[in-house]
Amino acid sequence: MPMPVTRLASDINLKFHSKKKKLPSKMREFLERSTTAQSVITYVVLIATSMVMGDGALTPAISVLSAVQGIQSRSPKITQELWDKQSQLRFLSYYLLWFAFVSLIGLYNIIKYYPPVLKAVSPLHIITFFARNKRKAWEQLGAIVLCITGAEAMFADLGHFNKSSIQMGFSAVVYPSMILAYSGQAAFLIKNPSKLSTTFYSSTPEPLFWPMFIVATLSAIVASQALISASFSIIRQSIALGCFPRVTMKHTSEKYEGQVYSPEVNYFLMITCILITYGFKGGPQIGQAFGTVVIWVMLFTTTLMTVVMVVVWQTNIIAVGLFFALFFCIEGIYMTSLLNKVLQGGWVPFANTAFFLAITMSWTYGRRKKNEYDATNLVGKQEFIKIVTGSSQVPGICIFCTDLMNGIPPIVRHYVKHTGSIREVMVFVTVRILPVRSVLPEERFLVDKLDHVGVYRCILQYGYMDNHNMDDDDFVVLVVASLKQIADNDEILLLDSAFTNGTSFVIGRTILKMSITRNCFKRFVINNLYRFLQKNFRSNMSSLKIAPGKTLQVGMHYEI
């Protein structure tokens, strides 16, 4: 029977963006009803997240290469081989120093070279520029796209900062500083057009060159953490949705759930970043690659944001249409202006995306097929009673670890068929990770009786900072204590007796095998890609600390 829906004390303060309306829009009803639309949205999300993960390798490369470009502005014979090992610097002082430096230097250049440059802030000038230059103006957008790419990095760091702090920081510090910095560089170029390739450092006054170089390098390293941490966070969310193989995830903060670290992902990004840096060697192609991926991510973000406004926030459809038309038009113009850059380095982010997309698509498809098999091959009520009554019962408790919240998984049928016996008490345990720091002890176990005496279901709830320790007898004591709360007198005696006879854990491991009659591409995805990922990544139960001496792993082939 389905588990009862519970309301945790930790959920009380959860709020929605807007009040729920009584009459959902037709668009929302369509999206909730159409499986095709849901599949399209899922694939768009997977493509977008794959691009962000690929962006996590490009951002450190371009940030650090751009910062240390100052060395070549002084000596073109020196190549960028410096690597600062202090990769964990995140101090606010570096950001404040950086914004103070670029603001003051920008203001200095504006006053010294060309004060009227501030008129460029007016949108009228871009309209005039397009009217006068037409196609050439459109092509020039690809050259200035890096001026806006930082916006993506800011909002990628929502795992460390909330929405209000980012909005306040952008409005009060970032935007004014960038206007002064870019205006100052433009004023400098008006008088010194030959310095185009090294504008940033060439426009820096001589006494401030080395201080600026140090601050820029440190700030670039710190700024790279935004996309790196975003990669960790987005992979964690993908794992939670079953769209990415399980990797190690360590929470680095007890206060903020979004602050996570993954050693495997970190090493992969490091290797990819080194390869990109070596391949581009600091040339302009890396900027074209970075600009291309950021604009595509912005386009996907606008599209998905529109869906959120319709389905979740239930915003007025006219406002949604205006939002989508405005931002999609702006980003679409930038995107088309970068199409000619694809062969000049812009292909790299698409290669990164294809790599991550192959992983996410294969894993998502494989998990969906596994879930479909589980759902259609569940052990029915009468069959389960027949299995229990027809098998010899062994004293003790058997804890079956399963992903299913409801129903008896088909691997139980496989287990009993090959062992011919079951424990006198069986508990089907499903682990659920909640978006809270820690779950209260009284909310840890949700238990219910199943269709036979001595058979129970338990949903084990953990917060992201809780220790998943099932290794000692204390865990079994807590499970038994929870079961006693719903048991009658005879069942309590049975639980006590079973506990004294020991506990074993059974973990199922399924291997998908697609029939030879199916599509050859689908067979390749399931029989090769998905199986490779399943073998080489962590299993769902890997985070649980279970004594190896008490654990039995049961393998089963799923013919699909």
Coordinates of C-alpha atoms in Angstrom, one line a residue:
M1 CA 0.0 0.0 0.0
P2 CA 1.2 3.6 -0.6
M3 CA 3.1 5.3 2.2
P4 CA 1.2 8.1 3.9
V5 CA 2.2 11.6 2.9
T6 CA 3.8 13.3 5.9
R7 CA 4.7 16.9 6.6
L8 CA 8.1 17.4 8.2
A9 CA 8.7 20.1 10.8
S10 CA 11.6 21.2 8.7
D11 CA 9.1 21.9 5.8
I12 CA 7.1 24.5 7.7
N13 CA 9.0 27.5 6.5
L14 CA 9.0 26.5 2.8
K15 CA 7.4 29.1 0.6
F16 CA 6.5 29.3 -3.1
H17 CA 7.3 32.2 -5.3
S18 CA 3.7 33.2 -5.8
K19 CA 0.2 32.3 -4.6
K20 CA -1.4 29.3 -6.3
K21 CA -4.2 30.3 -8.7
K22 CA -7.4 28.3 -8.8
L23 CA -7.5 28.2 -12.6
P24 CA -4.3 27.0 -14.2
S25 CA -3.5 28.3 -17.7
K26 CA -4.1 26.2 -20.8
M27 CA -0.4 26.2 -21.5
R28 CA 0.2 24.8 -18.0
E29 CA -2.5 22.1 -18.5
F30 CA -0.9 21.2 -21.9
L31 CA 2.6 20.9 -20.4
E32 CA 1.3 18.8 -17.5
R33 CA -0.7 16.5 -19.8
S34 CA 1.6 16.1 -22.8
T35 CA 4.3 13.5 -22.3
T36 CA 5.9 14.7 -25.6
A37 CA 6.2 18.2 -24.3
Q38 CA 7.7 16.9 -21.0
S39 CA 10.2 14.8 -22.9
V40 CA 11.2 17.9 -25.0
I41 CA 11.7 20.0 -21.9
T42 CA 13.7 17.2 -20.3
Y43 CA 16.1 17.0 -23.3
V44 CA 16.4 20.8 -23.4
V45 CA 17.3 20.8 -19.7
L46 CA 19.9 18.0 -20.3
I47 CA 21.5 19.9 -23.2
A48 CA 21.6 23.1 -21.1
T49 CA 23.1 21.4 -18.1
S50 CA 25.7 19.7 -20.2
M51 CA 26.7 23.1 -21.6
V52 CA 27.0 24.5 -18.1
M53 CA 29.2 21.6 -17.1
G54 CA 31.4 22.1 -20.1
D55 CA 31.5 25.8 -19.3
G56 CA 33.0 24.8 -15.9
A57 CA 36.1 23.8 -17.8
L58 CA 36.3 26.8 -20.1
T59 CA 35.8 29.5 -17.4
P60 CA 39.0 28.8 -15.4
A61 CA 41.0 28.6 -18.5
I62 CA 39.9 31.9 -20.0
S63 CA 39.8 33.7 -16.7
V64 CA 43.3 32.9 -15.7
L65 CA 44.7 33.3 -19.2
S66 CA 43.1 36.7 -19.6
A67 CA 44.5 37.8 -16.2
V68 CA 48.1 36.8 -16.9
Q69 CA 48.0 38.2 -20.4
G70 CA 49.7 41.2 -18.8
I71 CA 53.0 39.4 -18.9
Q72 CA 52.9 39.2 -22.6
S73 CA 52.0 42.9 -22.8
R74 CA 55.5 43.5 -21.3
S75 CA 57.4 40.7 -23.0
P76 CA 55.8 38.9 -26.0
K77 CA 58.4 36.2 -25.7
I78 CA 57.0 35.0 -22.4
T79 CA 54.3 32.4 -22.6
Q80 CA 51.6 31.8 -20.0
E81 CA 52.9 28.9 -17.9
L82 CA 52.1 30.3 -14.5
W83 CA 49.7 28.4 -12.2
D84 CA 48.7 29.8 -8.9
K85 CA 48.3 26.9 -6.4
Q86 CA 46.1 28.9 -4.1
S87 CA 42.9 27.8 -5.9
Q88 CA 40.8 28.0 -2.9
L89 CA 41.0 31.8 -2.4
R90 CA 37.5 33.2 -2.1
F91 CA 38.0 36.2 0.1
L92 CA 35.7 39.2 -0.5
S93 CA 38.7 41.5 -0.2
Y94 CA 40.0 40.3 -3.6
Y95 CA 36.7 41.2 -5.3
L96 CA 36.5 44.6 -3.6
L97 CA 40.1 45.3 -4.6
W98 CA 39.4 44.2 -8.1
F99 CA 36.3 46.4 -8.5
A100 CA 38.1 49.4 -6.9
F101 CA 41.1 49.0 -9.2
V102 CA 39.1 48.8 -12.5
S103 CA 36.7 51.6 -11.4
L104 CA 39.4 54.0 -10.5
I105 CA 41.5 53.2 -13.6
G106 CA 38.5 53.4 -15.8
L107 CA 37.6 56.8 -14.4
Y108 CA 41.2 58.0 -14.8
N109 CA 41.2 56.9 -18.5
I110 CA 37.8 58.6 -19.1
I111 CA 39.0 61.9 -17.7
K112 CA 42.4 61.7 -19.4
Y113 CA 41.5 60.5 -22.9
Y114 CA 37.9 61.1 -23.9
P115 CA 35.2 62.1 -21.3
P116 CA 32.3 62.1 -23.9
V117 CA 32.7 58.3 -24.1
L118 CA 30.1 58.0 -21.3
K119 CA 27.4 58.9 -23.8
A120 CA 27.7 55.3 -25.1
V121 CA 25.6 54.2 -22.0
S122 CA 22.6 55.5 -23.9
P123 CA 20.8 52.8 -26.0
L124 CA 20.3 55.4 -28.7
H125 CA 23.9 54.9 -29.9
I126 CA 23.5 51.1 -30.5
I127 CA 20.4 51.9 -32.6
T128 CA 22.3 54.5 -34.6
F129 CA 25.3 52.1 -34.9
F130 CA 23.1 49.4 -36.4
A131 CA 21.2 51.8 -38.7
R132 CA 24.5 53.0 -40.1
N133 CA 26.5 49.8 -40.4
K134 CA 23.8 47.1 -40.8
R135 CA 25.4 43.7 -41.4
K136 CA 28.8 44.8 -40.2
A137 CA 27.3 46.0 -36.9
W138 CA 25.6 42.6 -36.5
E139 CA 29.0 40.9 -37.1
Q140 CA 30.7 43.1 -34.5
L141 CA 28.4 41.8 -31.8
G142 CA 30.4 38.6 -31.8
A143 CA 33.5 40.6 -30.9
I144 CA 32.0 42.2 -27.8
V145 CA 30.0 39.3 -26.4
L146 CA 32.6 38.7 -23.7
C147 CA 31.5 42.0 -22.1
I148 CA 28.3 40.3 -21.0
T149 CA 29.4 36.7 -20.3
G150 CA 30.1 37.5 -16.6
A151 CA 26.3 37.7 -16.0
E152 CA 26.1 34.0 -16.4
A153 CA 28.8 33.3 -13.8
M154 CA 27.1 35.6 -11.3
F155 CA 23.9 33.7 -11.3
A156 CA 25.6 30.3 -11.5
D157 CA 26.9 31.0 -8.0
L158 CA 23.4 30.8 -6.4
G159 CA 24.7 27.8 -4.4
H160 CA 26.9 30.1 -2.3
F161 CA 24.8 33.3 -2.4
N162 CA 21.1 34.0 -2.4
K163 CA 19.1 35.9 -5.0
S164 CA 19.0 39.2 -3.0
S165 CA 22.7 39.3 -2.3
I166 CA 23.5 38.8 -6.0
Q167 CA 21.0 41.4 -7.1
M168 CA 22.4 43.9 -4.6
G169 CA 26.0 43.2 -5.4
F170 CA 25.4 43.6 -9.1
S171 CA 23.4 46.9 -8.8
A172 CA 25.6 48.5 -6.2
V173 CA 29.1 47.3 -7.2
V174 CA 29.4 45.2 -10.3
Y175 CA 27.4 47.2 -12.8
P176 CA 28.9 50.7 -12.0
S177 CA 32.4 49.2 -11.9
M178 CA 32.0 47.5 -15.3
I179 CA 30.6 50.7 -16.9
L180 CA 33.5 52.7 -15.7
A181 CA 36.0 50.0 -16.7
Y182 CA 34.7 49.4 -20.2
S183 CA 34.2 53.2 -20.8
G184 CA 37.7 53.8 -19.7
Q185 CA 39.1 51.2 -22.1
A186 CA 37.0 52.6 -24.9
A187 CA 38.3 56.1 -24.2
F188 CA 41.9 54.8 -24.2
L189 CA 41.4 53.0 -27.6
I190 CA 40.0 56.1 -29.2
K191 CA 43.4 57.7 -28.6
N192 CA 45.5 54.5 -28.9
P193 CA 43.8 52.2 -31.5
S194 CA 47.1 50.2 -32.0
K195 CA 46.8 48.8 -28.5
L196 CA 43.7 46.8 -29.2
S197 CA 45.1 43.3 -28.4
T198 CA 46.3 44.4 -24.9
T199 CA 43.8 47.1 -24.1
F200 CA 43.3 46.1 -20.4
Y201 CA 46.9 46.2 -19.3
S202 CA 48.0 48.9 -21.8
S203 CA 45.4 51.3 -20.3
T204 CA 46.7 50.7 -16.8
P205 CA 48.9 53.4 -15.5
E206 CA 52.6 52.4 -15.2
P207 CA 52.8 52.5 -11.4
L208 CA 49.7 50.3 -11.0
F209 CA 50.7 47.6 -13.6
W210 CA 52.1 45.0 -11.2
P211 CA 49.5 45.6 -8.4
M212 CA 46.8 45.3 -11.1
F213 CA 48.4 42.1 -12.5
I214 CA 48.4 40.5 -9.0
V215 CA 44.8 41.5 -8.2
A216 CA 43.6 40.4 -11.6
T217 CA 45.2 37.0 -11.4
L218 CA 43.8 36.3 -7.9
S219 CA 40.4 37.6 -8.8
A220 CA 40.3 35.4 -11.9
I221 CA 41.1 32.4 -9.8
V222 CA 38.4 33.2 -7.3
A223 CA 35.9 34.1 -10.0
S224 CA 36.4 30.7 -11.7
Q225 CA 35.0 29.1 -8.6
A226 CA 31.5 30.3 -9.5
L227 CA 31.2 28.0 -12.5
I228 CA 33.2 25.2 -10.8
S229 CA 30.8 25.3 -7.9
A230 CA 27.9 25.5 -10.3
S231 CA 29.1 22.3 -12.0
F232 CA 29.2 20.6 -8.6
S233 CA 25.7 21.8 -7.8
I234 CA 24.1 21.0 -11.1
I235 CA 25.6 17.5 -11.2
R236 CA 24.3 16.9 -7.7
Q237 CA 20.8 18.0 -8.8
S238 CA 21.1 15.8 -11.9
I239 CA 21.9 12.8 -9.7
A240 CA 18.9 13.5 -7.5
L241 CA 16.7 13.5 -10.6
G242 CA 18.3 10.3 -11.8
C243 CA 19.8 12.0 -14.9
F244 CA 23.5 11.5 -14.0
P245 CA 25.5 8.6 -12.6
R246 CA 26.3 8.9 -8.9
V247 CA 29.6 10.5 -7.9
T248 CA 31.0 11.4 -4.5
M249 CA 29.3 14.5 -3.1
K250 CA 30.6 16.2 0.0
H251 CA 28.7 19.1 1.7
T252 CA 31.1 21.8 2.7
S253 CA 28.7 23.9 4.7
E254 CA 26.2 22.9 7.5
K255 CA 24.2 26.0 6.8
Y256 CA 23.8 26.0 3.0
E257 CA 22.7 22.9 1.1
G258 CA 24.0 24.2 -2.2
Q259 CA 27.7 24.3 -1.2
V260 CA 29.0 20.9 -2.4
Y261 CA 32.2 19.4 -3.6
S262 CA 32.8 16.4 -5.8
P263 CA 36.4 15.1 -6.1
E264 CA 35.7 13.1 -9.3
V265 CA 34.1 16.1 -11.0
N266 CA 36.9 18.4 -9.8
Y267 CA 39.6 16.2 -11.3
F268 CA 37.8 15.9 -14.6
L269 CA 37.4 19.7 -14.8
M270 CA 41.0 20.1 -14.0
I271 CA 42.2 17.7 -16.7
T272 CA 39.8 19.3 -19.3
C273 CA 40.9 22.8 -18.3
I274 CA 44.6 21.9 -18.7
L275 CA 43.9 20.3 -22.2
I276 CA 41.9 23.4 -23.3
T277 CA 44.6 25.8 -22.0
Y278 CA 47.3 23.7 -23.8
G279 CA 45.3 23.5 -27.0
F280 CA 44.4 27.2 -27.3
K281 CA 47.7 28.5 -25.7
G282 CA 46.0 31.8 -24.8
G283 CA 44.9 32.6 -28.3
P284 CA 41.7 34.5 -29.2
Q285 CA 40.0 31.2 -30.1
I286 CA 39.4 30.5 -26.4
G287 CA 37.4 33.7 -26.1
Q288 CA 35.3 32.7 -29.1
A289 CA 34.6 29.3 -27.5
F290 CA 33.7 30.8 -24.2
G291 CA 31.4 33.4 -25.7
T292 CA 29.6 30.8 -27.8
V293 CA 28.8 28.5 -24.9
V294 CA 27.6 31.4 -22.7
I295 CA 25.2 32.7 -25.2
W296 CA 23.7 29.3 -25.8
V297 CA 23.3 28.8 -22.1
M298 CA 21.5 32.1 -21.9
L299 CA 19.2 31.1 -24.7
F300 CA 18.3 27.9 -22.9
T301 CA 17.9 29.7 -19.6
T302 CA 15.4 32.1 -21.1
T303 CA 13.4 29.3 -22.6
L304 CA 13.3 27.3 -19.4
M305 CA 12.6 30.4 -17.4
T306 CA 9.6 31.0 -19.6
V307 CA 8.3 27.5 -18.8
V308 CA 8.8 28.1 -15.0
M309 CA 6.8 31.4 -15.3
V310 CA 4.0 29.5 -17.0
V311 CA 3.9 26.3 -15.0
V312 CA 5.2 27.2 -11.5
W313 CA 4.7 30.9 -11.0
Q314 CA 1.6 31.1 -13.2
T315 CA 2.5 34.5 -14.5
N316 CA 0.2 36.4 -16.8
I317 CA 0.6 35.0 -20.3
I318 CA 1.1 38.4 -21.9
A319 CA 3.9 39.2 -19.5
V320 CA 5.5 35.8 -20.2
G321 CA 5.3 36.5 -23.9
L322 CA 6.9 39.9 -23.6
F323 CA 9.7 38.5 -21.4
F324 CA 10.4 35.6 -23.9
A325 CA 10.2 37.8 -27.0
L326 CA 12.5 40.5 -25.6
F327 CA 15.3 38.3 -24.2
F328 CA 15.2 35.6 -26.9
C329 CA 15.5 38.3 -29.5
I330 CA 18.5 39.9 -27.9
E331 CA 20.3 36.6 -27.2
G332 CA 19.3 35.2 -30.6
I333 CA 21.0 38.2 -32.3
Y334 CA 24.2 37.6 -30.3
M335 CA 24.0 33.8 -31.0
T336 CA 23.7 34.2 -34.8
S337 CA 26.6 36.7 -34.8
L338 CA 28.8 34.0 -33.3
L339 CA 27.9 31.2 -35.8
N340 CA 30.9 32.1 -37.9
K341 CA 33.1 31.6 -34.9
V342 CA 32.3 27.9 -34.6
L343 CA 35.2 26.8 -36.8
Q344 CA 37.5 29.2 -35.1
G345 CA 37.3 27.6 -31.6
G346 CA 33.6 27.8 -31.1
W347 CA 33.3 24.0 -31.7
V348 CA 35.0 23.2 -28.3
P349 CA 32.0 23.9 -26.1
F350 CA 29.9 21.8 -28.4
A351 CA 32.4 19.0 -28.0
N352 CA 32.3 19.3 -24.2
T353 CA 28.5 19.4 -24.4
A354 CA 28.4 16.3 -26.5
F355 CA 30.5 14.4 -24.0
F356 CA 28.4 15.3 -21.0
L357 CA 25.2 14.8 -23.1
A358 CA 26.2 11.3 -24.0
I359 CA 26.5 10.5 -20.3
T360 CA 23.3 12.2 -19.2
M361 CA 21.2 10.9 -22.1
S362 CA 22.5 7.3 -21.7
W363 CA 22.0 7.3 -18.0
T364 CA 18.5 8.9 -18.2
Y365 CA 17.4 6.5 -20.8
G366 CA 18.8 3.5 -18.9
R367 CA 17.2 4.6 -15.6
R368 CA 13.9 5.1 -17.3
K369 CA 13.9 1.6 -18.8
K370 CA 14.9 0.2 -15.5
N371 CA 12.0 2.0 -13.7
E372 CA 9.6 0.8 -16.4
Y373 CA 10.7 -2.8 -15.9
D374 CA 10.3 -2.5 -12.2
A375 CA 6.9 -1.0 -12.5
T376 CA 5.6 -3.7 -14.9
N377 CA 7.2 -6.6 -13.0
L378 CA 6.4 -5.8 -9.4
V379 CA 5.7 -8.7 -7.2
G380 CA 1.9 -8.7 -6.7
K381 CA 0.1 -9.2 -3.4
Q382 CA -1.0 -12.7 -4.0
E383 CA 2.3 -13.7 -5.5
F384 CA 4.2 -12.3 -2.6
I385 CA 2.0 -14.1 -0.1
K386 CA 2.6 -17.3 -2.0
I387 CA 6.4 -16.6 -2.0
V388 CA 6.5 -16.0 1.7
T389 CA 4.3 -19.0 2.6
G390 CA 6.1 -21.3 0.2
S391 CA 9.6 -20.6 1.4
S392 CA 11.4 -21.8 4.4
Q393 CA 11.8 -19.1 7.0
V394 CA 15.1 -18.4 8.7
P395 CA 15.4 -16.7 12.1
G396 CA 16.5 -13.1 12.0
I397 CA 15.8 -9.8 10.2
C398 CA 16.5 -9.2 6.5
I399 CA 16.7 -5.6 5.4
F400 CA 16.1 -5.2 1.7
C401 CA 17.5 -2.0 0.3
T402 CA 15.5 -0.8 -2.7
D403 CA 14.9 2.4 -4.7
L404 CA 11.1 1.8 -4.8
M405 CA 8.9 3.8 -2.5
N406 CA 5.9 1.5 -3.1
G407 CA 5.6 -2.1 -4.2
I408 CA 7.8 -5.2 -3.9
P409 CA 10.7 -5.1 -6.4
P410 CA 11.1 -8.0 -8.9
I411 CA 14.5 -8.8 -7.5
V412 CA 12.8 -10.3 -4.4
R413 CA 11.3 -12.9 -6.7
H414 CA 14.8 -13.6 -8.1
Y415 CA 16.3 -13.8 -4.6
V416 CA 13.8 -16.3 -3.2
K417 CA 14.0 -18.4 -6.3
H418 CA 17.7 -18.9 -5.9
T419 CA 18.0 -19.1 -2.1
G420 CA 14.7 -20.9 -1.3
S421 CA 14.4 -19.1 2.0
I422 CA 13.5 -15.8 3.6
R423 CA 14.1 -14.3 7.0
E424 CA 11.1 -14.3 9.5
V425 CA 11.2 -10.5 9.4
M426 CA 11.7 -8.6 6.1
V427 CA 12.0 -4.8 6.0
F428 CA 12.1 -3.1 2.6
V429 CA 14.1 0.1 3.2
T430 CA 14.2 3.1 0.8
V431 CA 16.6 6.0 1.6
R432 CA 15.3 9.5 0.9
I433 CA 17.6 12.5 1.1
L434 CA 15.7 15.7 2.0
P435 CA 16.8 19.3 1.3
V436 CA 17.4 20.0 5.0
R437 CA 20.6 20.0 7.0
S438 CA 19.5 17.3 9.4
V439 CA 16.3 15.3 9.9
L440 CA 14.9 15.1 13.5
P441 CA 15.3 11.7 15.1
E442 CA 11.5 11.3 15.4
E443 CA 11.2 11.9 11.7
R444 CA 13.9 9.6 10.6
F445 CA 11.8 6.5 10.0
L446 CA 8.5 6.2 8.2
V447 CA 7.2 2.7 8.6
D448 CA 4.2 0.7 7.5
K449 CA 3.0 -2.9 7.5
L450 CA 2.7 -4.9 4.2
D451 CA 0.6 -7.8 3.2
H452 CA 2.0 -10.5 5.5
V453 CA 3.0 -10.9 9.1
G454 CA 6.6 -9.9 9.6
V455 CA 6.9 -7.9 6.4
Y456 CA 7.3 -4.1 6.6
R457 CA 8.3 -1.1 4.6
C458 CA 10.5 1.7 5.9
I459 CA 11.4 5.0 4.4
L460 CA 14.7 6.2 5.9
Q461 CA 15.0 10.0 5.7
Y462 CA 18.3 11.8 5.9
G463 CA 19.4 15.4 5.7
Y464 CA 22.3 16.4 3.5
M465 CA 24.7 16.6 6.6
D466 CA 23.4 13.5 8.3
N467 CA 25.7 10.4 8.6
H468 CA 24.3 7.5 6.7
N469 CA 25.6 4.9 9.2
M470 CA 23.9 1.5 9.0
D471 CA 27.0 -0.4 10.2
D472 CA 26.3 -0.9 13.8
D473 CA 23.5 -2.5 15.8
D474 CA 22.2 0.9 16.9
F475 CA 20.6 1.4 13.5
V476 CA 18.8 -2.0 13.7
V477 CA 17.6 -1.1 17.2
L478 CA 16.1 2.1 15.9
V479 CA 14.4 0.3 13.0
V480 CA 12.9 -2.3 15.3
A481 CA 11.8 0.4 17.8
S482 CA 10.0 2.2 15.0
L483 CA 8.3 -1.0 13.8
K484 CA 7.1 -1.8 17.3
Q485 CA 5.1 1.4 17.3
I486 CA 2.8 -0.1 14.6
A487 CA 3.0 -3.7 15.6
D488 CA 0.6 -5.7 17.8
N489 CA 1.7 -7.9 20.7
D490 CA 2.5 -11.0 18.7
E491 CA 4.5 -9.0 16.1
I492 CA 6.5 -7.3 18.9
L493 CA 7.5 -10.7 20.2
L494 CA 8.5 -11.8 16.7
L495 CA 10.6 -8.6 16.2
D496 CA 12.4 -9.2 19.5
S497 CA 13.1 -12.8 18.6
A498 CA 14.3 -11.9 15.1
F499 CA 16.6 -9.2 16.4
T500 CA 18.4 -11.6 18.7
N501 CA 19.1 -13.9 15.8
G502 CA 20.9 -11.3 13.8
T503 CA 20.4 -9.0 10.8
S504 CA 21.4 -9.2 7.2
F505 CA 21.3 -6.6 4.4
V506 CA 20.4 -7.5 0.8
I507 CA 21.3 -5.1 -2.0
G508 CA 20.0 -5.6 -5.5
R509 CA 22.1 -4.9 -8.5
T510 CA 20.3 -4.9 -11.9
I511 CA 22.0 -5.3 -15.2
L512 CA 19.9 -4.2 -18.2
K513 CA 20.1 -6.2 -21.5
M514 CA 18.2 -5.0 -24.5
S515 CA 16.7 -7.7 -26.8
I516 CA 18.4 -8.2 -30.2
T517 CA 15.1 -7.4 -31.9
R518 CA 15.2 -3.8 -30.7
N519 CA 16.7 -0.8 -32.5
C520 CA 20.5 -1.2 -32.8
F521 CA 21.2 2.3 -31.5
K522 CA 19.1 1.7 -28.4
R523 CA 20.9 -1.6 -27.9
F524 CA 24.2 0.2 -28.1
V525 CA 23.1 2.8 -25.5
I526 CA 21.8 0.2 -23.0
N527 CA 24.2 -2.7 -23.6
N528 CA 27.3 -0.6 -23.9
L529 CA 27.1 3.0 -22.7
Y530 CA 24.7 2.5 -19.8
R531 CA 26.4 -0.7 -18.6
F532 CA 29.8 1.0 -18.7
L533 CA 28.5 3.9 -16.6
Q534 CA 26.8 1.4 -14.2
K535 CA 30.0 -0.5 -13.7
N536 CA 32.4 2.5 -13.3
F537 CA 30.3 4.9 -11.2
R538 CA 29.1 4.6 -7.7
S539 CA 25.9 2.6 -7.0
N540 CA 22.9 4.2 -5.3
M541 CA 23.7 2.3 -2.1
S542 CA 27.3 3.3 -2.0
S543 CA 26.7 6.2 0.4
L544 CA 25.2 3.8 3.0
K545 CA 27.7 2.5 5.5
I546 CA 26.8 -1.1 5.8
A547 CA 29.0 -3.8 7.3
P548 CA 30.4 -5.9 4.4
G549 CA 30.1 -9.1 6.5
K550 CA 26.3 -8.6 6.9
T551 CA 25.7 -7.7 3.2
L552 CA 24.5 -9.9 0.3
Q553 CA 24.4 -8.4 -3.1
V554 CA 22.0 -10.0 -5.5
G555 CA 22.5 -9.5 -9.3
M556 CA 19.7 -9.8 -11.8
H557 CA 19.5 -9.3 -15.6
Y558 CA 16.6 -7.2 -16.8
E559 CA 15.6 -8.3 -20.4
I560 CA 14.0 -5.3 -22.0

